[in-house]
Amino acid sequence: MIFSDPRTARIINRLRVLNGIYQIETISRAGLSRELVINKVSISEIVEGLLKEGLIEEAGKISGAVGRQPIMLRIVKQAHYVLCMDIGLQNTVLGISNMAGELIRFERSPTPNFLDPEDLADFISGAAQKLTGHFQNPERILGCALSLHASIDSEKGILLNAPDWGWENINLLNLIKKRLTLPVVVDSNVRSMLLAERWFGGIDLDKSVFYINWGQKIGAAQISGTTILSANSEFGHTPVSKQAACFCGKTGCLEASAGGWSLQEQGNIILGTFDETVRQLYKRRESNPDLAVIFEEAAVSMGQSAAYAANIISPDAIVIGGGLSVIDDSYFRIMNETFSLHAAPRTRSSLLIVRSKLGDRAGVLGAAALGLNAYMYKRSQL
């Protein structure tokens, strides 16, 4: 953008107004002028344009206000929708998000065994058609947003590396565009989940957050302001133990102590079975002390690794999301006790590892944030 161009200034101010109404939920024209430091004439022009587009609506007057009662504004939630897909190693979640980031549809199913990238693209196309079938007015769909357990060049839509599928340097966006007429945006699940924390998790923009995605595999990234850093980090291979063998060929990785795949292997060995899922093993830990131990050891390893990361990057907050973030508070206490043992004094006194407020929907909400940002609010441009 050429920021000296008046047209650019109008575009930016329009996005600021739209985002302001979204974030504050209901606000008057005068309130927007004060919050955004934009003159009232410009606010009125922008608001009138958004009203005509059907993106916002007048929500009545403030009751009990002294003097002239201001008319409040709010987002029209049903104005547009985004198709959301979070494709993980074990589970895939499909959803439909409205303009407020609310999921009006949510479906979870096992992730298929994809034969190749073409097979993945076929699956995405079929899922998009399935979701679109629920709309009487498909023109309200802005596009499709896809979150994947892979390293992604989000600007070009290239899958750089998906070791669990054995793929490298795949132009995934191009494969999907051949099958879909809808716009498509794709990113890694860690980056998408970080966006979801900013959009829906209540984390302040002025805070630096280290986010850990704890699922079958363990990923992490940091966000500072609107900039996401180290999304392709190898946090899951932080050394924490001398015994456990990791799938990467080394021993002692965090993955081998706390990754869902490792907990599943350890739990099934304890029970002498082959098909217990991590969720099933977690439920059975209360009646089996040996199962409880592997989850406790996982919490210790996670706290230790988080301390190593915090000593280096000094974040304002550490948030754990993903499927295994639903473990109960006793494990978070173990994590924080271990964190305190290994973190530097300055870091130790100011940080706690906390659970994401988004629960096991963080992945699909990440896709929703990804789509809303790309197609409507463009918050990353502000």
Coordinates of C-alpha atoms in Angstrom, one line a residue:
M1 CA 0.0 0.0 0.0
I2 CA 1.1 3.6 -0.7
F3 CA 0.3 5.1 2.7
S4 CA 0.5 8.7 1.4
D5 CA -2.4 8.0 -0.9
P6 CA -5.7 9.4 0.5
R7 CA -7.5 6.3 -0.9
T8 CA -5.2 4.1 1.3
A9 CA -6.0 6.2 4.3
R10 CA -9.7 5.7 3.7
I11 CA -9.3 2.0 3.3
I12 CA -7.3 1.8 6.5
N13 CA -9.8 3.9 8.5
R14 CA -12.6 1.8 7.1
L15 CA -10.9 -1.4 8.4
R16 CA -10.2 0.3 11.8
V17 CA -13.9 1.2 12.2
L18 CA -15.0 -2.3 11.2
N19 CA -12.5 -3.9 13.6
G20 CA -13.4 -1.4 16.3
I21 CA -17.1 -2.3 16.1
Y22 CA -16.2 -6.0 16.1
Q23 CA -13.9 -5.8 19.2
I24 CA -16.1 -3.5 21.3
E25 CA -19.3 -5.3 20.1
T26 CA -21.6 -2.3 20.5
I27 CA -20.5 1.3 20.2
S28 CA -21.8 4.6 19.0
R29 CA -20.4 6.8 16.2
A30 CA -19.1 9.3 18.8
G31 CA -17.5 6.4 20.7
L32 CA -15.7 5.3 17.6
S33 CA -14.4 8.8 17.0
R34 CA -13.0 8.9 20.5
E35 CA -11.5 5.4 20.5
L36 CA -10.0 5.6 17.0
V37 CA -9.1 9.3 17.0
I38 CA -10.9 9.8 13.7
N39 CA -13.0 13.0 13.1
K40 CA -16.8 12.6 13.3
V41 CA -17.4 13.5 9.7
S42 CA -15.1 10.7 8.5
I43 CA -16.6 8.3 11.0
S44 CA -20.1 9.1 9.7
E45 CA -19.1 8.6 6.1
I46 CA -17.5 5.2 6.9
V47 CA -20.4 4.0 9.0
E48 CA -22.9 4.9 6.3
G49 CA -20.9 2.9 3.8
L50 CA -20.7 -0.1 6.1
L51 CA -24.5 0.1 6.8
K52 CA -25.2 0.1 3.1
E53 CA -22.9 -2.9 2.6
G54 CA -24.9 -4.8 5.3
L55 CA -21.8 -5.4 7.4
I56 CA -23.0 -3.5 10.4
E57 CA -26.4 -2.4 11.8
E58 CA -27.9 0.1 14.2
A59 CA -28.7 -1.7 17.5
G60 CA -30.9 0.9 19.2
K61 CA -30.2 3.7 21.7
I62 CA -28.6 3.6 25.1
S63 CA -31.4 3.6 27.7
G64 CA -30.9 6.0 30.6
A65 CA -28.4 8.1 28.8
V66 CA -28.4 11.8 29.7
G67 CA -29.2 14.2 26.9
R68 CA -29.3 13.0 23.3
Q69 CA -29.3 9.2 23.2
P70 CA -26.5 7.8 20.9
I71 CA -27.4 5.1 18.4
M72 CA -25.3 2.0 18.9
L73 CA -23.7 0.0 16.1
R74 CA -22.8 -3.7 15.9
I75 CA -21.6 -6.2 13.4
V76 CA -24.2 -8.1 11.4
K77 CA -23.1 -11.6 12.3
Q78 CA -24.9 -13.3 9.5
A79 CA -23.7 -11.0 6.8
H80 CA -21.0 -13.4 5.7
Y81 CA -19.4 -16.7 6.6
V82 CA -16.1 -18.6 6.4
L83 CA -15.7 -22.3 5.8
C84 CA -13.1 -23.5 8.4
M85 CA -11.0 -26.7 8.3
D86 CA -8.4 -27.9 10.8
I87 CA -6.7 -31.0 9.5
G88 CA -4.6 -32.7 12.2
L89 CA -2.8 -36.0 12.3
Q90 CA -5.6 -37.9 14.0
N91 CA -8.7 -35.7 13.8
T92 CA -10.1 -33.2 11.3
V93 CA -12.6 -30.5 12.4
L94 CA -14.8 -28.8 9.9
G95 CA -16.7 -25.7 10.8
I96 CA -18.6 -22.6 9.6
S97 CA -17.8 -19.3 11.2
N98 CA -20.0 -16.2 11.1
M99 CA -18.7 -12.6 11.1
A100 CA -18.3 -12.7 14.9
G101 CA -16.1 -15.8 14.8
E102 CA -18.9 -17.9 16.2
L103 CA -19.0 -21.5 15.0
I104 CA -22.5 -22.2 13.6
R105 CA -21.4 -25.6 12.5
F106 CA -18.9 -28.0 14.1
E107 CA -18.0 -31.5 12.9
R108 CA -15.1 -33.7 14.2
S109 CA -14.0 -37.0 12.5
P110 CA -10.8 -39.1 12.1
T111 CA -8.4 -37.7 9.6
P112 CA -8.2 -39.9 6.5
N113 CA -5.0 -41.6 5.4
F114 CA -4.1 -39.4 2.5
L115 CA -2.3 -41.2 -0.4
D116 CA -0.7 -38.0 -1.7
P117 CA -1.3 -34.2 -1.9
E118 CA -3.8 -34.6 -4.7
D119 CA -5.8 -36.9 -2.3
L120 CA -5.7 -34.2 0.3
A121 CA -6.9 -31.5 -2.1
D122 CA -9.8 -33.8 -3.2
F123 CA -10.7 -34.2 0.5
I124 CA -10.7 -30.4 1.1
S125 CA -12.8 -29.8 -2.0
G126 CA -15.4 -32.4 -0.9
A127 CA -15.5 -31.0 2.6
A128 CA -16.0 -27.5 1.2
Q129 CA -18.9 -28.7 -1.0
K130 CA -20.4 -30.5 2.0
L131 CA -20.3 -27.3 4.2
T132 CA -21.6 -25.1 1.3
G133 CA -24.6 -27.4 1.0
H134 CA -25.9 -26.1 4.3
F135 CA -26.4 -22.6 2.8
Q136 CA -29.5 -21.3 1.0
N137 CA -27.4 -18.2 0.1
P138 CA -23.9 -19.5 -0.8
E139 CA -22.9 -16.1 -2.1
R140 CA -22.5 -15.1 1.6
I141 CA -19.5 -17.4 1.9
L142 CA -16.4 -15.3 1.8
G143 CA -14.0 -18.3 1.3
C144 CA -12.3 -21.3 2.8
A145 CA -9.6 -21.2 5.5
L146 CA -7.4 -24.2 6.1
S147 CA -5.2 -25.1 9.0
L148 CA -2.7 -27.9 8.7
H149 CA -0.2 -29.8 10.8
A150 CA 2.7 -28.8 8.5
S151 CA 5.2 -26.0 7.8
I152 CA 3.5 -23.6 5.4
D153 CA 4.5 -20.6 3.4
S154 CA 1.3 -18.7 4.1
E155 CA 1.9 -16.0 1.5
K156 CA 2.4 -18.5 -1.4
G157 CA 0.3 -21.3 0.0
I158 CA 3.1 -23.8 -0.4
L159 CA 3.4 -26.7 2.0
L160 CA 7.1 -26.6 2.8
N161 CA 7.3 -29.7 5.0
A162 CA 4.9 -32.3 6.3
P163 CA 7.1 -35.0 7.7
D164 CA 4.2 -37.2 9.0
W165 CA 2.9 -37.4 5.4
G166 CA 6.3 -37.4 3.8
W167 CA 5.6 -34.3 1.7
E168 CA 7.9 -31.4 0.8
N169 CA 7.5 -28.3 -1.3
I170 CA 3.9 -28.8 -2.5
N171 CA 2.0 -26.0 -4.0
L172 CA -1.1 -26.9 -2.0
L173 CA -2.9 -23.7 -2.7
N174 CA -2.7 -24.3 -6.5
L175 CA -4.0 -27.9 -6.1
I176 CA -7.0 -26.6 -4.1
K177 CA -7.8 -23.8 -6.5
K178 CA -8.1 -26.3 -9.3
R179 CA -10.9 -27.9 -7.5
L180 CA -12.7 -24.9 -5.8
T181 CA -14.1 -21.7 -7.1
L182 CA -14.0 -20.2 -3.6
P183 CA -11.0 -18.1 -2.4
V184 CA -8.7 -20.3 -0.2
V185 CA -6.2 -19.3 2.5
V186 CA -3.9 -21.9 4.2
D187 CA -1.5 -21.8 7.1
S188 CA 0.1 -24.0 9.7
N189 CA -2.0 -25.0 12.7
V190 CA 0.3 -23.3 15.2
R191 CA 0.1 -20.0 13.4
S192 CA -3.6 -20.3 13.1
M193 CA -4.1 -21.2 16.7
L194 CA -2.0 -18.2 17.7
L195 CA -4.3 -16.0 15.7
A196 CA -7.3 -17.6 17.4
E197 CA -5.8 -16.7 20.8
R198 CA -5.5 -13.1 19.7
W199 CA -9.0 -13.0 18.2
F200 CA -11.0 -15.0 20.7
G201 CA -8.8 -15.9 23.7
G202 CA -8.7 -12.4 25.3
I203 CA -4.9 -11.9 25.1
D204 CA -3.9 -8.3 24.9
L205 CA -2.2 -7.1 21.7
D206 CA 0.6 -5.5 23.7
K207 CA 1.7 -8.9 25.2
S208 CA 4.2 -11.3 23.8
V209 CA 2.8 -14.8 23.9
F210 CA 4.6 -18.1 23.7
Y211 CA 2.0 -20.6 22.4
I212 CA 2.4 -24.4 22.7
N213 CA 0.2 -26.7 20.7
W214 CA 0.1 -29.9 22.7
G215 CA -1.5 -32.7 20.7
Q216 CA -0.2 -35.9 18.9
K217 CA 2.9 -33.8 18.1
I218 CA 4.1 -30.7 19.9
G219 CA 4.5 -27.4 18.1
A220 CA 5.1 -23.8 19.3
A221 CA 5.4 -20.3 18.2
Q222 CA 5.6 -16.8 19.6
I223 CA 3.5 -13.8 18.7
S224 CA 4.4 -10.2 19.5
G225 CA 1.9 -7.6 18.5
T226 CA 0.6 -8.9 15.2
T227 CA 3.8 -10.6 14.2
I228 CA 4.1 -14.4 14.5
L229 CA 7.7 -15.6 15.1
S230 CA 9.3 -19.1 14.9
A231 CA 6.2 -20.8 13.6
N232 CA 8.4 -23.6 12.2
S233 CA 10.4 -24.1 15.4
E234 CA 11.4 -27.5 16.6
F235 CA 10.2 -27.0 20.2
G236 CA 8.9 -30.6 20.3
H237 CA 12.5 -31.7 20.1
T238 CA 13.8 -29.8 23.1
P239 CA 16.0 -32.3 25.1
V240 CA 14.4 -33.1 28.4
S241 CA 15.1 -36.8 29.0
K242 CA 18.0 -39.3 28.4
Q243 CA 15.8 -42.4 28.1
A244 CA 12.9 -41.9 25.7
A245 CA 13.5 -42.6 22.0
C246 CA 11.9 -40.1 19.7
F247 CA 10.6 -40.7 16.1
C248 CA 13.3 -38.3 14.9
G249 CA 16.0 -40.8 15.7
K250 CA 17.3 -39.1 18.8
T251 CA 16.6 -39.7 22.5
G252 CA 15.4 -37.4 25.2
C253 CA 13.1 -35.1 23.1
L254 CA 10.0 -33.5 24.6
E255 CA 8.0 -35.3 21.9
A256 CA 9.1 -38.7 23.3
S257 CA 8.0 -37.8 26.8
A258 CA 4.9 -35.8 26.2
G259 CA 3.7 -36.1 22.6
G260 CA 0.3 -37.7 22.2
W261 CA 1.8 -40.4 20.1
S262 CA 4.3 -41.3 22.8
L263 CA 1.7 -41.3 25.6
Q264 CA -0.5 -43.5 23.4
E265 CA 2.4 -46.0 22.9
Q266 CA 3.3 -46.0 26.6
G267 CA -0.3 -46.4 27.7
N268 CA -1.0 -49.2 25.4
I269 CA 2.1 -51.0 26.6
I270 CA 1.0 -50.6 30.2
L271 CA -2.5 -52.0 29.4
G272 CA -1.2 -54.6 26.9
T273 CA -3.5 -53.3 24.2
F274 CA -3.1 -51.6 20.8
D275 CA -6.1 -49.4 20.1
E276 CA -6.6 -47.1 23.2
T277 CA -6.6 -43.4 22.2
V278 CA -4.9 -40.7 24.3
R279 CA -8.3 -39.5 25.5
Q280 CA -9.3 -43.0 26.6
L281 CA -6.0 -43.5 28.4
Y282 CA -6.4 -40.2 30.1
K283 CA -9.8 -41.2 31.4
R284 CA -8.5 -44.5 32.7
R285 CA -5.6 -43.0 34.6
E286 CA -7.7 -42.5 37.8
S287 CA -8.0 -46.3 38.2
N288 CA -4.5 -47.1 37.0
P289 CA -1.5 -45.5 38.8
D290 CA 0.9 -46.5 36.0
L291 CA -1.1 -44.5 33.5
A292 CA -1.2 -41.5 35.9
V293 CA 2.6 -41.6 36.1
I294 CA 3.1 -41.1 32.3
F295 CA 0.8 -38.1 32.3
E296 CA 2.6 -36.6 35.3
E297 CA 6.0 -37.2 33.6
A298 CA 4.6 -35.5 30.5
A299 CA 3.6 -32.5 32.6
V300 CA 7.1 -32.3 34.1
S301 CA 8.8 -32.5 30.7
M302 CA 6.4 -29.7 29.4
G303 CA 7.2 -27.4 32.3
Q304 CA 11.0 -28.0 31.8
S305 CA 10.9 -27.3 28.1
A306 CA 8.7 -24.2 28.6
A307 CA 11.3 -22.9 31.1
Y308 CA 14.1 -23.3 28.6
A309 CA 12.1 -21.4 26.0
A310 CA 11.2 -18.6 28.4
N311 CA 14.8 -18.2 29.5
I312 CA 15.6 -17.3 25.9
I313 CA 12.7 -15.3 24.6
S314 CA 11.2 -13.8 27.8
P315 CA 7.5 -13.8 26.8
D316 CA 4.8 -12.1 28.8
A317 CA 2.6 -15.2 28.8
I318 CA 2.8 -18.9 28.0
V319 CA -0.3 -20.5 26.8
I320 CA -0.9 -24.2 26.1
G321 CA -3.6 -25.2 23.6
G322 CA -4.4 -28.3 21.5
G323 CA -6.1 -31.6 22.3
L324 CA -4.0 -32.3 25.4
S325 CA -4.6 -28.9 26.9
V326 CA -7.8 -30.3 28.4
I327 CA -5.9 -32.2 31.2
D328 CA -7.0 -31.1 34.6
D329 CA -5.5 -28.4 36.8
S330 CA -3.3 -30.8 38.8
Y331 CA -1.1 -31.3 35.8
F332 CA -0.8 -27.6 35.2
R333 CA 0.4 -27.3 38.8
I334 CA 3.0 -29.9 38.1
M335 CA 4.1 -27.9 35.0
N336 CA 4.3 -24.7 36.8
E337 CA 6.3 -26.2 39.7
T338 CA 8.8 -27.7 37.2
F339 CA 8.8 -24.4 35.3
S340 CA 9.8 -22.6 38.5
L341 CA 12.7 -25.0 39.1
H342 CA 14.2 -24.5 35.7
A343 CA 13.3 -20.9 34.8
A344 CA 15.7 -18.0 35.5
P345 CA 14.8 -15.9 38.6
R346 CA 13.4 -13.0 36.7
T347 CA 11.3 -15.2 34.5
R348 CA 10.2 -17.4 37.3
S349 CA 8.7 -14.6 39.3
S350 CA 6.4 -13.2 36.6
L351 CA 5.2 -16.2 34.5
L352 CA 2.7 -19.0 34.8
I353 CA 1.8 -21.6 32.2
V354 CA -1.9 -21.3 31.5
R355 CA -4.5 -23.2 29.6
S356 CA -6.0 -21.8 26.4
K357 CA -9.5 -20.7 26.9
L358 CA -10.4 -22.1 23.5
G359 CA -10.1 -25.8 24.5
D360 CA -10.1 -28.4 21.8
R361 CA -11.7 -26.0 19.3
A362 CA -8.6 -23.9 19.1
G363 CA -7.6 -25.5 15.7
V364 CA -10.8 -24.8 13.9
L365 CA -11.2 -21.4 15.6
G366 CA -7.7 -20.7 14.3
A367 CA -8.9 -21.4 10.8
A368 CA -11.8 -19.1 11.4
A369 CA -9.5 -16.3 12.5
L370 CA -7.3 -17.0 9.5
G371 CA -10.3 -16.6 7.1
L372 CA -11.9 -13.6 8.8
N373 CA -8.5 -11.8 8.8
A374 CA -7.9 -12.6 5.1
Y375 CA -11.4 -12.0 3.7
M376 CA -13.0 -9.3 5.9
Y377 CA -11.2 -7.6 8.8
K378 CA -7.6 -7.7 7.4
R379 CA -6.3 -6.9 10.9
S380 CA -2.8 -7.9 10.0
Q381 CA -2.6 -4.8 7.7
L382 CA -3.4 -2.4 10.5

